[in-house]
PDB file of C-alpha atoms and ligand atoms in Angstrom:
ATOM      1  CA  MET L   1      32.019 -14.078   6.516  1.00 70.00           C
ATOM      2  CA  ALA L   2      31.642 -10.929   8.609  1.00 87.00           C
ATOM      3  CA  LEU L   3      28.136  -9.542   8.740  1.00 95.00           C
ATOM      4  CA  LYS L   4      27.494  -6.261   6.955  1.00 97.00           C
ATOM      5  CA  LYS L   5      27.408  -3.469   9.531  1.00 98.00           C
ATOM      6  CA  PHE L   6      24.070  -1.791  10.203  1.00 98.00           C
ATOM      7  CA  VAL L   7      23.728   1.705  11.655  1.00 98.00           C
ATOM      8  CA  ALA L   8      20.190   2.811  12.459  1.00 98.00           C
ATOM      9  CA  GLY L   9      19.096   6.154  13.837  1.00 98.00           C
ATOM     10  CA  ASN L  10      16.169   6.394  16.231  1.00 98.00           C
ATOM     11  CA  TRP L  11      14.751   9.906  16.065  1.00 98.00           C
ATOM     12  CA  LYS L  12      12.345   9.231  18.950  1.00 98.00           C
ATOM     13  CA  MET L  13       9.923  12.196  19.309  1.00 98.00           C
ATOM     14  CA  HIS L  14      11.954  14.553  17.139  1.00 98.00           C
ATOM     15  CA  GLY L  15      11.251  15.673  13.600  1.00 97.00           C
ATOM     16  CA  LEU L  16       8.969  18.041  11.684  1.00 97.00           C
ATOM     17  CA  SER L  17       8.577  18.756   7.971  1.00 96.00           C
ATOM     18  CA  SER L  18      11.406  21.240   8.324  1.00 96.00           C
ATOM     19  CA  ASP L  19      13.707  18.349   9.265  1.00 97.00           C
ATOM     20  CA  LEU L  20      13.227  16.456   5.988  1.00 98.00           C
ATOM     21  CA  GLU L  21      16.336  18.269   4.760  1.00 98.00           C
ATOM     22  CA  LYS L  22      18.322  16.517   7.491  1.00 98.00           C
ATOM     23  CA  ILE L  23      16.966  13.149   6.378  1.00 98.00           C
ATOM     24  CA  ARG L  24      17.933  13.970   2.797  1.00 98.00           C
ATOM     25  CA  ALA L  25      21.435  14.942   3.895  1.00 98.00           C
ATOM     26  CA  ILE L  26      21.865  11.703   5.853  1.00 98.00           C
ATOM     27  CA  ALA L  27      20.552   9.543   2.984  1.00 98.00           C
ATOM     28  CA  GLU L  28      22.756  11.325   0.479  1.00 98.00           C
ATOM     29  CA  ALA L  29      25.932  11.030   2.567  1.00 98.00           C
ATOM     30  CA  SER L  30      25.191   7.380   3.420  1.00 98.00           C
ATOM     31  CA  ARG L  31      25.562   6.505  -0.257  1.00 97.00           C
ATOM     32  CA  ASN L  32      29.303   7.006   0.185  1.00 98.00           C
ATOM     33  CA  TYR L  33      29.360   3.943   2.461  1.00 98.00           C
ATOM     34  CA  PRO L  34      27.843   1.104   0.440  1.00 97.00           C
ATOM     35  CA  ASN L  35      29.348  -1.495   2.777  1.00 97.00           C
ATOM     36  CA  VAL L  36      27.129  -0.262   5.634  1.00 98.00           C
ATOM     37  CA  ASP L  37      23.322  -0.580   5.850  1.00 98.00           C
ATOM     38  CA  VAL L  38      21.852   2.675   7.154  1.00 98.00           C
ATOM     39  CA  ALA L  39      18.289   3.409   8.286  1.00 98.00           C
ATOM     40  CA  LEU L  40      16.386   6.141  10.105  1.00 98.00           C
ATOM     41  CA  CYS L  41      13.432   5.318  12.348  1.00 98.00           C
ATOM     42  CA  VAL L  42      11.369   8.492  12.449  1.00 98.00           C
ATOM     43  CA  PRO L  43       8.090   9.513  14.102  1.00 98.00           C
ATOM     44  CA  ALA L  44       5.195   7.679  12.430  1.00 97.00           C
ATOM     45  CA  ILE L  45       3.689  10.844  11.073  1.00 97.00           C
ATOM     46  CA  LEU L  46       6.895  11.667   9.206  1.00 98.00           C
ATOM     47  CA  ILE L  47       7.389   8.213   7.619  1.00 98.00           C
ATOM     48  CA  GLU L  48       5.504   8.845   4.416  1.00 98.00           C
ATOM     49  CA  ARG L  49       7.136  12.199   3.710  1.00 98.00           C
ATOM     50  CA  ALA L  50      10.570  10.866   4.631  1.00 98.00           C
ATOM     51  CA  ALA L  51      10.165   7.785   2.418  1.00 98.00           C
ATOM     52  CA  ARG L  52       9.128   9.996  -0.511  1.00 98.00           C
ATOM     53  CA  ALA L  53      12.020  12.368   0.123  1.00 98.00           C
ATOM     54  CA  VAL L  54      14.672   9.639   0.043  1.00 98.00           C
ATOM     55  CA  PRO L  55      13.597   6.818  -2.297  1.00 97.00           C
ATOM     56  CA  GLY L  56      15.669   3.688  -1.802  1.00 96.00           C
ATOM     57  CA  PHE L  57      16.837   4.711   1.660  1.00 98.00           C
ATOM     58  CA  ALA L  58      15.467   2.669   4.594  1.00 98.00           C
ATOM     59  CA  ILE L  59      12.918   4.533   6.695  1.00 98.00           C
ATOM     60  CA  GLY L  60      11.453   2.820   9.747  1.00 98.00           C
ATOM     61  CA  GLY L  61       8.884   3.178  12.488  1.00 98.00           C
ATOM     62  CA  GLN L  62       9.593   3.128  16.212  1.00 98.00           C
ATOM     63  CA  ASP L  63       6.759   0.886  17.369  1.00 98.00           C
ATOM     64  CA  VAL L  64       3.908  -1.175  15.943  1.00 98.00           C
ATOM     65  CA  HIS L  65       0.672  -2.663  17.268  1.00 98.00           C
ATOM     66  CA  HIS L  66       0.387  -6.452  17.317  1.00 97.00           C
ATOM     67  CA  ALA L  67      -3.106  -6.539  15.793  1.00 97.00           C
ATOM     68  CA  GLU L  68      -3.851  -6.292  12.089  1.00 95.00           C
ATOM     69  CA  LYS L  69      -6.613  -3.737  12.624  1.00 96.00           C
ATOM     70  CA  GLY L  70      -9.353  -2.887  15.082  1.00 97.00           C
ATOM     71  CA  ALA L  71     -10.436  -0.669  17.934  1.00 98.00           C
ATOM     72  CA  HIS L  72      -7.014   0.493  19.137  1.00 97.00           C
ATOM     73  CA  THR L  73      -7.148   4.271  19.367  1.00 96.00           C
ATOM     74  CA  GLY L  74      -3.868   5.963  18.597  1.00 94.00           C
ATOM     75  CA  CYS L  75      -2.079   2.794  17.446  1.00 96.00           C
ATOM     76  CA  MET L  76      -0.574   1.751  14.132  1.00 97.00           C
ATOM     77  CA  SER L  77      -0.514  -1.652  12.489  1.00 98.00           C
ATOM     78  CA  ALA L  78       2.416  -3.136  10.607  1.00 98.00           C
ATOM     79  CA  ALA L  79       0.442  -2.847   7.359  1.00 98.00           C
ATOM     80  CA  MET L  80      -0.001   0.885   7.993  1.00 98.00           C
ATOM     81  CA  LEU L  81       3.723   1.402   8.525  1.00 98.00           C
ATOM     82  CA  LEU L  82       4.470  -0.566   5.374  1.00 98.00           C
ATOM     83  CA  ASP L  83       1.811   1.348   3.462  1.00 98.00           C
ATOM     84  CA  ALA L  84       3.366   4.655   4.547  1.00 98.00           C
ATOM     85  CA  GLY L  85       6.728   3.556   3.143  1.00 98.00           C
ATOM     86  CA  ALA L  86       8.513   2.027   6.129  1.00 98.00           C
ATOM     87  CA  SER L  87      10.677  -1.023   5.519  1.00 98.00           C
ATOM     88  CA  LEU L  88      11.441  -1.733   9.176  1.00 98.00           C
ATOM     89  CA  THR L  89      10.366  -0.966  12.709  1.00 98.00           C
ATOM     90  CA  ILE L  90      11.843  -0.920  16.172  1.00 98.00           C
ATOM     91  CA  VAL L  91       9.996  -2.920  18.839  1.00 98.00           C
ATOM     92  CA  GLY L  92      10.609  -3.234  22.577  1.00 97.00           C
ATOM     93  CA  HIS L  93      12.580  -0.036  23.046  1.00 97.00           C
ATOM     94  CA  SER L  94      13.101   0.532  26.785  1.00 96.00           C
ATOM     95  CA  GLU L  95      11.303   3.873  26.562  1.00 96.00           C
ATOM     96  CA  ARG L  96       8.189   1.971  25.478  1.00 95.00           C
ATOM     97  CA  ARG L  97       8.729  -0.936  27.852  1.00 94.00           C
ATOM     98  CA  ASP L  98       8.978   1.610  30.734  1.00 90.00           C
ATOM     99  CA  ALA L  99       6.634   4.455  29.844  1.00 90.00           C
ATOM    100  CA  HIS L 100       4.008   2.275  28.162  1.00 92.00           C
ATOM    101  CA  ARG L 101       4.422  -0.774  30.411  1.00 93.00           C
ATOM    102  CA  GLU L 102       5.084  -3.087  27.459  1.00 95.00           C
ATOM    103  CA  SER L 103       5.726  -6.655  28.571  1.00 96.00           C
ATOM    104  CA  ASP L 104       7.971  -9.186  26.837  1.00 97.00           C
ATOM    105  CA  THR L 105       4.851 -11.015  25.670  1.00 97.00           C
ATOM    106  CA  GLU L 106       3.502  -7.866  24.068  1.00 97.00           C
ATOM    107  CA  VAL L 107       6.844  -7.102  22.436  1.00 97.00           C
ATOM    108  CA  GLN L 108       6.941 -10.644  21.078  1.00 96.00           C
ATOM    109  CA  ALA L 109       3.466 -10.231  19.569  1.00 96.00           C
ATOM    110  CA  LYS L 110       4.537  -6.945  17.969  1.00 97.00           C
ATOM    111  CA  ALA L 111       7.691  -8.572  16.576  1.00 96.00           C
ATOM    112  CA  LYS L 112       5.652 -11.392  15.082  1.00 94.00           C
ATOM    113  CA  ALA L 113       3.123  -8.994  13.522  1.00 95.00           C
ATOM    114  CA  ALA L 114       5.868  -6.863  11.969  1.00 95.00           C
ATOM    115  CA  LEU L 115       7.752  -9.818  10.483  1.00 94.00           C
ATOM    116  CA  GLU L 116       4.595 -11.457   9.174  1.00 93.00           C
ATOM    117  CA  CYS L 117       3.682  -8.240   7.407  1.00 94.00           C
ATOM    118  CA  GLY L 118       7.085  -7.985   5.754  1.00 95.00           C
ATOM    119  CA  LEU L 119       8.721  -5.326   7.910  1.00 96.00           C
ATOM    120  CA  ASN L 120      12.293  -5.841   9.045  1.00 96.00           C
ATOM    121  CA  LEU L 121      12.693  -5.662  12.761  1.00 97.00           C
ATOM    122  CA  ILE L 122      14.993  -4.131  15.357  1.00 98.00           C
ATOM    123  CA  LEU L 123      14.140  -5.827  18.654  1.00 98.00           C
ATOM    124  CA  CYS L 124      15.554  -3.996  21.683  1.00 98.00           C
ATOM    125  CA  VAL L 125      16.663  -5.478  24.977  1.00 98.00           C
ATOM    126  CA  GLY L 126      18.642  -3.972  27.849  1.00 98.00           C
ATOM    127  CA  GLU L 127      19.066  -3.851  31.612  1.00 98.00           C
ATOM    128  CA  SER L 128      18.564  -1.112  34.189  1.00 96.00           C
ATOM    129  CA  LEU L 129      21.413   0.247  36.296  1.00 96.00           C
ATOM    130  CA  GLU L 130      20.051  -1.536  39.354  1.00 96.00           C
ATOM    131  CA  VAL L 131      20.195  -4.872  37.513  1.00 97.00           C
ATOM    132  CA  ARG L 132      23.712  -4.155  36.214  1.00 97.00           C
ATOM    133  CA  GLU L 133      24.927  -3.206  39.704  1.00 96.00           C
ATOM    134  CA  ARG L 134      23.671  -6.391  41.280  1.00 97.00           C
ATOM    135  CA  GLY L 135      25.477  -8.472  38.665  1.00 97.00           C
ATOM    136  CA  ALA L 136      22.362  -9.764  36.888  1.00 98.00           C
ATOM    137  CA  ALA L 137      22.735  -7.938  33.552  1.00 98.00           C
ATOM    138  CA  VAL L 138      23.453 -10.958  31.333  1.00 98.00           C
ATOM    139  CA  THR L 139      20.837 -13.268  32.834  1.00 98.00           C
ATOM    140  CA  THR L 140      18.206 -10.510  32.755  1.00 98.00           C
ATOM    141  CA  VAL L 141      18.857  -9.503  29.150  1.00 98.00           C
ATOM    142  CA  ILE L 142      18.955 -13.103  27.933  1.00 98.00           C
ATOM    143  CA  ALA L 143      15.656 -13.842  29.697  1.00 98.00           C
ATOM    144  CA  GLN L 144      14.174 -10.702  28.130  1.00 97.00           C
ATOM    145  CA  LEU L 145      15.452 -11.706  24.689  1.00 97.00           C
ATOM    146  CA  ASP L 146      14.139 -15.211  25.047  1.00 96.00           C
ATOM    147  CA  ALA L 147      10.676 -13.973  26.030  1.00 97.00           C
ATOM    148  CA  SER L 148      10.407 -11.246  23.382  1.00 96.00           C
ATOM    149  CA  ILE L 149      11.989 -12.788  20.302  1.00 93.00           C
ATOM    150  CA  PRO L 150       9.688 -14.432  17.749  1.00 87.00           C
ATOM    151  CA  HIS L 151       9.368 -18.205  18.149  1.00 78.00           C
ATOM    152  CA  GLU L 152       9.292 -19.026  14.463  1.00 71.00           C
ATOM    153  CA  SER L 153      12.580 -19.448  12.698  1.00 60.00           C
ATOM    154  CA  THR L 154      13.060 -16.209  10.907  1.00 64.00           C
ATOM    155  CA  ASP L 155      14.938 -14.992   7.894  1.00 69.00           C
ATOM    156  CA  GLU L 156      18.009 -13.695   9.654  1.00 65.00           C
ATOM    157  CA  ALA L 157      18.208 -10.723   7.280  1.00 69.00           C
ATOM    158  CA  GLU L 158      14.873  -9.500   8.627  1.00 91.00           C
ATOM    159  CA  LEU L 159      15.692  -9.655  12.311  1.00 95.00           C
ATOM    160  CA  THR L 160      18.165  -7.435  14.162  1.00 97.00           C
ATOM    161  CA  VAL L 161      18.646  -7.361  17.925  1.00 98.00           C
ATOM    162  CA  ALA L 162      19.718  -4.146  19.656  1.00 98.00           C
ATOM    163  CA  TYR L 163      21.357  -4.290  23.079  1.00 98.00           C
ATOM    164  CA  GLU L 164      20.628  -0.985  24.779  1.00 98.00           C
ATOM    165  CA  PRO L 165      21.534  -0.738  28.460  1.00 98.00           C
ATOM    166  CA  ILE L 166      18.894   1.641  29.841  1.00 97.00           C
ATOM    167  CA  TRP L 167      21.431   3.514  31.943  1.00 97.00           C
ATOM    168  CA  ALA L 168      23.521   4.294  28.839  1.00 97.00           C
ATOM    169  CA  ILE L 169      20.679   5.865  26.842  1.00 96.00           C
ATOM    170  CA  GLY L 170      21.083   9.616  26.517  1.00 95.00           C
ATOM    171  CA  THR L 171      23.440   9.749  29.505  1.00 95.00           C
ATOM    172  CA  GLY L 172      26.869   9.821  27.896  1.00 93.00           C
ATOM    173  CA  LYS L 173      27.739   6.707  29.956  1.00 94.00           C
ATOM    174  CA  ILE L 174      28.630   3.520  28.130  1.00 95.00           C
ATOM    175  CA  PRO L 175      29.510   0.018  29.325  1.00 97.00           C
ATOM    176  CA  THR L 176      33.139  -1.058  29.159  1.00 97.00           C
ATOM    177  CA  VAL L 177      34.397  -2.893  26.092  1.00 98.00           C
ATOM    178  CA  GLY L 178      34.439  -6.068  28.207  1.00 98.00           C
ATOM    179  CA  GLU L 179      30.821  -5.581  29.299  1.00 98.00           C
ATOM    180  CA  ILE L 180      29.632  -5.028  25.716  1.00 98.00           C
ATOM    181  CA  ALA L 181      31.640  -8.046  24.497  1.00 98.00           C
ATOM    182  CA  GLU L 182      30.231 -10.261  27.253  1.00 98.00           C
ATOM    183  CA  MET L 183      26.623  -9.235  26.516  1.00 98.00           C
ATOM    184  CA  HIS L 184      26.879  -9.497  22.726  1.00 98.00           C
ATOM    185  CA  SER L 185      28.490 -12.917  22.964  1.00 98.00           C
ATOM    186  CA  ALA L 186      25.702 -14.107  25.303  1.00 98.00           C
ATOM    187  CA  ILE L 187      23.071 -12.746  22.886  1.00 98.00           C
ATOM    188  CA  ARG L 188      24.793 -14.511  19.972  1.00 98.00           C
ATOM    189  CA  GLU L 189      24.825 -17.768  21.895  1.00 98.00           C
ATOM    190  CA  GLN L 190      21.109 -17.412  22.608  1.00 96.00           C
ATOM    191  CA  LEU L 191      20.316 -16.638  18.960  1.00 95.00           C
ATOM    192  CA  VAL L 192      22.170 -19.768  17.853  1.00 94.00           C
ATOM    193  CA  HIS L 193      20.386 -21.756  20.529  1.00 93.00           C
ATOM    194  CA  ARG L 194      17.058 -20.447  19.171  1.00 92.00           C
ATOM    195  CA  TYR L 195      17.656 -20.441  15.412  1.00 91.00           C
ATOM    196  CA  GLY L 196      20.588 -22.810  14.869  1.00 91.00           C
ATOM    197  CA  ALA L 197      23.285 -21.685  12.410  1.00 91.00           C
ATOM    198  CA  ALA L 198      20.989 -18.909  11.144  1.00 90.00           C
ATOM    199  CA  GLY L 199      21.458 -17.255  14.554  1.00 93.00           C
ATOM    200  CA  ASN L 200      24.999 -16.412  13.468  1.00 94.00           C
ATOM    201  CA  GLN L 201      23.589 -14.238  10.703  1.00 94.00           C
ATOM    202  CA  VAL L 202      21.366 -12.063  12.924  1.00 95.00           C
ATOM    203  CA  ARG L 203      22.943  -8.653  13.438  1.00 96.00           C
ATOM    204  CA  ILE L 204      23.377  -7.444  17.010  1.00 98.00           C
ATOM    205  CA  LEU L 205      23.552  -3.668  17.423  1.00 98.00           C
ATOM    206  CA  TYR L 206      24.818  -1.778  20.437  1.00 98.00           C
ATOM    207  CA  GLY L 207      22.823   1.316  21.470  1.00 98.00           C
ATOM    208  CA  GLY L 208      23.308   3.914  24.181  1.00 98.00           C
ATOM    209  CA  SER L 209      25.359   7.119  23.895  1.00 97.00           C
ATOM    210  CA  VAL L 210      27.034   6.081  20.625  1.00 98.00           C
ATOM    211  CA  LYS L 211      28.928   9.031  19.125  1.00 98.00           C
ATOM    212  CA  ALA L 212      31.589   9.557  16.500  1.00 97.00           C
ATOM    213  CA  SER L 213      34.222   9.558  19.262  1.00 97.00           C
ATOM    214  CA  ASN L 214      33.382   6.080  20.622  1.00 98.00           C
ATOM    215  CA  ALA L 215      31.898   4.354  17.551  1.00 98.00           C
ATOM    216  CA  GLY L 216      35.171   2.953  16.192  1.00 98.00           C
ATOM    217  CA  GLU L 217      36.036   1.229  19.457  1.00 98.00           C
ATOM    218  CA  ILE L 218      32.498  -0.149  19.872  1.00 98.00           C
ATOM    219  CA  PHE L 219      32.392  -1.485  16.281  1.00 98.00           C
ATOM    220  CA  SER L 220      35.663  -3.341  16.757  1.00 97.00           C
ATOM    221  CA  ILE L 221      34.163  -5.504  19.538  1.00 98.00           C
ATOM    222  CA  ALA L 222      33.308  -9.080  18.484  1.00 96.00           C
ATOM    223  CA  ASP L 223      29.618  -9.595  17.717  1.00 97.00           C
ATOM    224  CA  VAL L 224      28.883  -5.867  17.548  1.00 98.00           C
ATOM    225  CA  ASN L 225      27.402  -5.609  14.062  1.00 98.00           C
ATOM    226  CA  GLY L 226      26.390  -1.973  14.176  1.00 98.00           C
ATOM    227  CA  ALA L 227      24.627   0.601  16.319  1.00 98.00           C
ATOM    228  CA  LEU L 228      21.224   1.997  17.192  1.00 98.00           C
ATOM    229  CA  VAL L 229      21.808   5.707  17.654  1.00 98.00           C
ATOM    230  CA  GLY L 230      19.514   8.230  19.330  1.00 98.00           C
ATOM    231  CA  GLY L 231      20.690  11.807  19.863  1.00 98.00           C
ATOM    232  CA  ALA L 232      23.619  11.602  17.461  1.00 98.00           C
ATOM    233  CA  SER L 233      21.335  10.530  14.590  1.00 98.00           C
ATOM    234  CA  LEU L 234      19.491  13.843  14.420  1.00 98.00           C
ATOM    235  CA  LYS L 235      22.114  15.638  12.348  1.00 96.00           C
ATOM    236  CA  ALA L 236      24.180  14.375   9.427  1.00 97.00           C
ATOM    237  CA  ALA L 237      27.286  16.001  10.927  1.00 98.00           C
ATOM    238  CA  ASP L 238      26.983  13.774  14.017  1.00 98.00           C
ATOM    239  CA  PHE L 239      25.542  10.647  12.384  1.00 98.00           C
ATOM    240  CA  ILE L 240      27.609  10.221   9.243  1.00 98.00           C
ATOM    241  CA  PRO L 241      30.946   9.924  11.097  1.00 98.00           C
ATOM    242  CA  ILE L 242      29.375   6.964  12.954  1.00 98.00           C
ATOM    243  CA  VAL L 243      28.443   5.378   9.600  1.00 98.00           C
ATOM    244  CA  ALA L 244      31.981   6.088   8.401  1.00 98.00           C
ATOM    245  CA  ALA L 245      33.411   4.363  11.491  1.00 98.00           C
ATOM    246  CA  ALA L 246      31.264   1.302  10.707  1.00 98.00           C
ATOM    247  CA  ALA L 247      32.573   1.288   7.145  1.00 98.00           C
ATOM    248  CA  LEU L 248      36.149   0.998   8.414  1.00 96.00           C
ATOM    249  CA  VAL L 249      35.830  -2.204  10.447  1.00 84.00           C
TER     250      VAL L 249
HETATM  251  P1  LIG G 301      21.205   7.789  22.609  1.00 82.72           P
HETATM  252  O1  LIG G 301      22.089   7.472  21.437  1.00 82.72           O
HETATM  253  O2  LIG G 301      20.666   9.187  22.561  1.00 82.72           O
HETATM  254  O3  LIG G 301      21.862   7.441  23.909  1.00 82.72           O
HETATM  255  O4  LIG G 301      19.898   6.869  22.479  1.00 82.72           O
HETATM  256  C1  LIG G 301      20.055   5.502  22.274  1.00 82.72           C
HETATM  257  C2  LIG G 301      18.741   4.928  21.936  1.00 82.72           C
HETATM  258  O5  LIG G 301      17.859   4.835  22.781  1.00 82.72           O
HETATM  259  C3  LIG G 301      18.515   4.501  20.555  1.00 82.72           C
HETATM  260  O6  LIG G 301      17.345   3.760  20.439  1.00 82.72           O
END
């Protein structure tokens, strides 16, 4: 059976109290597409207000610390995200891997902490342009996935993998259909290798310059089970057509 599509928005460092209306509008409009799972990953400080504003709609964090608690100034534990009302979190986004020097080992520890605490997870992987141009995209991403994915067999409903080529994020550039198909199929193979048949149930999202105009084509590619959307998730008018495109395939 085909996996239910999942469209998640990553608001990155955008969002103030005045934007709660936008979250309400997105949650409201998403109800028209019950065959698609929709979530918004908002800045940590907005999680609690967002979760209260849209009960029943999935609100997520964008990062989590691997430790339960302790002397980690400025960090947030999985229990804190959950306590604020988050039901999921992103880990391993390239903007954190790059700007905050997060290693695969660290991402793996974060993934484990989130799952153990009961948060669903979107684990991001993706290659740089330099890696893509020298023909090493698939091997690099699979090695990254292998080193950052939790070891334990996981409830497939709790784990989602997002393939986000770094060079496609916020640039308007996207890989070809063939390149996305090749990468998603390699990720699927690796998930099955790791988790057995349950690996077929893990959703694999594509992320990087997804818009209403390209979403339909991306969603029709085999093993693309949804999208992780940055810029186009900030307004219902841009985001909901992407959800609608997911509902059609
Ligand atoms: P854009 O959709 O803005 O390219 O961002 C993608 C992304 O990084 C989502 O996590």
